[in-house]
CSV table of C-alpha atoms in Angstrom, one decimal:
chain,number,residue,atom,x,y,z
A,1,GLN,CA,-58.1,61.2,58.1
A,2,VAL,CA,-54.8,61.4,59.9
A,3,GLN,CA,-51.7,62.9,58.4
A,4,VAL,CA,-48.3,63.8,59.5
A,5,VAL,CA,-46.3,66.7,58.0
A,6,GLU,CA,-42.8,67.7,58.7
A,7,SER,CA,-40.9,70.9,57.8
A,8,GLY,CA,-37.7,72.8,58.7
A,9,GLY,CA,-35.1,71.2,56.5
A,10,GLY,CA,-32.6,73.0,54.4
A,11,LEU,CA,-29.0,73.7,53.6
A,12,VAL,CA,-26.7,74.4,56.5
A,13,GLN,CA,-22.9,74.7,56.9
A,14,PRO,CA,-21.0,72.2,59.1
A,15,GLY,CA,-21.3,73.2,62.7
A,16,GLY,CA,-24.7,74.9,62.1
A,17,SER,CA,-28.1,74.2,63.5
A,18,LEU,CA,-31.6,73.4,62.3
A,19,ARG,CA,-34.9,72.7,64.0
A,20,LEU,CA,-37.3,70.3,62.4
A,21,SER,CA,-41.0,70.3,63.2
A,22,CYS,CA,-43.7,67.7,62.6
A,23,ALA,CA,-47.4,68.1,63.3
A,24,ALA,CA,-50.0,65.4,63.3
A,25,SER,CA,-53.5,66.4,62.3
A,26,GLY,CA,-56.9,64.9,61.5
A,27,SER,CA,-59.2,62.6,63.5
A,28,ILE,CA,-56.8,61.8,66.4
A,29,ASN,CA,-57.8,60.1,69.6
A,30,SER,CA,-54.3,59.9,71.1
A,31,ILE,CA,-50.6,59.8,70.0
A,32,TYR,CA,-48.2,57.3,71.5
A,33,THR,CA,-44.5,57.5,70.4
A,34,MET,CA,-43.3,60.2,68.0
A,35,GLY,CA,-39.9,60.3,66.4
A,36,TRP,CA,-37.5,61.0,63.6
A,37,TYR,CA,-35.8,58.7,61.2
A,38,ARG,CA,-33.4,59.6,58.4
A,39,GLN,CA,-32.3,58.0,55.1
A,40,ALA,CA,-29.2,58.9,53.2
A,41,PRO,CA,-28.7,57.8,49.6
A,42,GLY,CA,-27.8,54.1,49.4
A,43,ASN,CA,-28.5,53.6,53.1
A,44,GLN,CA,-31.3,52.0,55.1
A,45,ARG,CA,-33.7,54.2,57.0
A,46,GLU,CA,-32.4,54.6,60.5
A,47,LEU,CA,-33.8,55.8,63.8
A,48,VAL,CA,-32.6,59.2,64.9
A,49,ALA,CA,-34.6,59.9,68.0
A,50,ILE,CA,-37.9,58.9,69.6
A,51,ILE,CA,-40.0,60.4,72.4
A,52,THR,CA,-42.9,58.7,74.2
A,53,SER,CA,-46.2,60.4,75.2
A,54,ASP,CA,-44.9,61.0,78.7
A,55,GLY,CA,-41.5,62.4,77.5
A,56,ALA,CA,-39.1,59.5,77.7
A,57,THR,CA,-36.5,59.9,75.0
A,58,SER,CA,-34.0,57.7,73.1
A,59,TYR,CA,-31.3,58.7,70.6
A,60,ALA,CA,-29.0,57.1,68.1
A,61,ASN,CA,-25.5,57.1,69.3
A,62,SER,CA,-24.4,59.1,66.4
A,63,VAL,CA,-26.5,62.1,67.4
A,64,LYS,CA,-26.4,62.0,71.2
A,65,ALA,CA,-25.3,65.3,72.8
A,66,ARG,CA,-26.0,67.1,69.5
A,67,PHE,CA,-29.7,66.5,68.8
A,68,THR,CA,-32.7,67.1,71.1
A,69,ILE,CA,-36.1,65.7,70.6
A,70,SER,CA,-39.2,67.3,72.2
A,71,ARG,CA,-42.9,67.4,71.8
A,72,ASP,CA,-45.9,69.7,72.5
A,73,ASN,CA,-48.8,67.4,73.2
A,74,ALA,CA,-51.3,70.2,73.0
A,75,ARG,CA,-50.3,70.9,69.4
A,76,ASN,CA,-49.6,67.3,68.4
A,77,THR,CA,-46.2,68.4,67.4
A,78,VAL,CA,-42.7,66.9,67.7
A,79,TYR,CA,-39.5,68.8,67.2
A,80,LEU,CA,-35.9,67.9,66.5
A,81,ARG,CA,-33.3,70.5,67.4
A,82,MET,CA,-30.0,69.6,65.6
A,83,ASN,CA,-26.8,71.3,66.7
A,84,SER,CA,-23.2,70.9,65.6
A,85,LEU,CA,-24.3,69.4,62.3
A,86,LYS,CA,-21.9,67.3,60.3
A,87,PRO,CA,-21.8,66.4,56.6
A,88,GLU,CA,-22.7,62.8,57.6
A,89,ASP,CA,-26.0,64.1,59.0
A,90,THR,CA,-27.1,64.8,55.4
A,91,ALA,CA,-30.3,62.8,54.7
A,92,VAL,CA,-34.0,63.0,54.2
A,93,TYR,CA,-35.5,63.2,57.6
A,94,TYR,CA,-38.9,61.5,58.2
A,95,CYS,CA,-41.3,62.1,61.0
A,96,TYR,CA,-43.0,59.1,62.6
A,97,ALA,CA,-46.0,58.9,64.9
A,98,ARG,CA,-47.9,56.0,66.4
A,99,ILE,CA,-51.5,57.2,66.5
A,100,VAL,CA,-54.9,56.0,67.7
A,101,ALA,CA,-57.5,57.5,65.4
A,102,SER,CA,-60.8,58.8,66.6
A,103,GLY,CA,-63.3,56.0,67.1
A,104,ARG,CA,-60.6,53.7,68.4
A,105,SER,CA,-59.8,53.3,72.1
A,106,SER,CA,-56.5,51.3,71.9
A,107,TYR,CA,-55.6,50.2,68.4
A,108,ALA,CA,-52.7,52.3,67.0
A,109,ASN,CA,-51.2,52.6,63.5
A,110,ASP,CA,-47.9,54.0,62.3
A,111,TYR,CA,-47.9,57.2,60.3
A,112,TRP,CA,-45.1,58.8,58.3
A,113,GLY,CA,-44.4,62.2,57.0
A,114,GLN,CA,-43.3,62.9,53.5
A,115,GLY,CA,-39.7,63.7,54.5
A,116,THR,CA,-37.7,66.9,54.6
A,117,GLN,CA,-34.2,67.3,53.1
A,118,VAL,CA,-31.3,68.2,55.4
A,119,THR,CA,-28.0,69.0,53.6
A,120,VAL,CA,-24.9,69.8,55.6
A,121,ALA,CA,-22.2,71.2,53.3
A,122,SER,CA,-19.8,74.1,53.0
């Protein structure tokens, strides 16, 4: 049984920093792309950053130069370092992972974390 759990959210002042973590666990054969999405009240869920299994990254324009995504393949973990946070970054952040479960050689499914709240306010 595969699950994805994120943590690290909280309340931070504008200009501050947070690091989010997300670990996949269970019967995992391999993990393809991992990433972070966010959803603010009244908005659609949007892509923040993604990272492939070999380390290629992509960011939303709104977070480029401020956020950094990374992963530790040995720990099945993806991170999002958020610097220079702005009030408009306030949202629930969701971890995403495309995972091939044990017993499968190539068929992958999408998994989502439960979300962690990030609030940027003074």
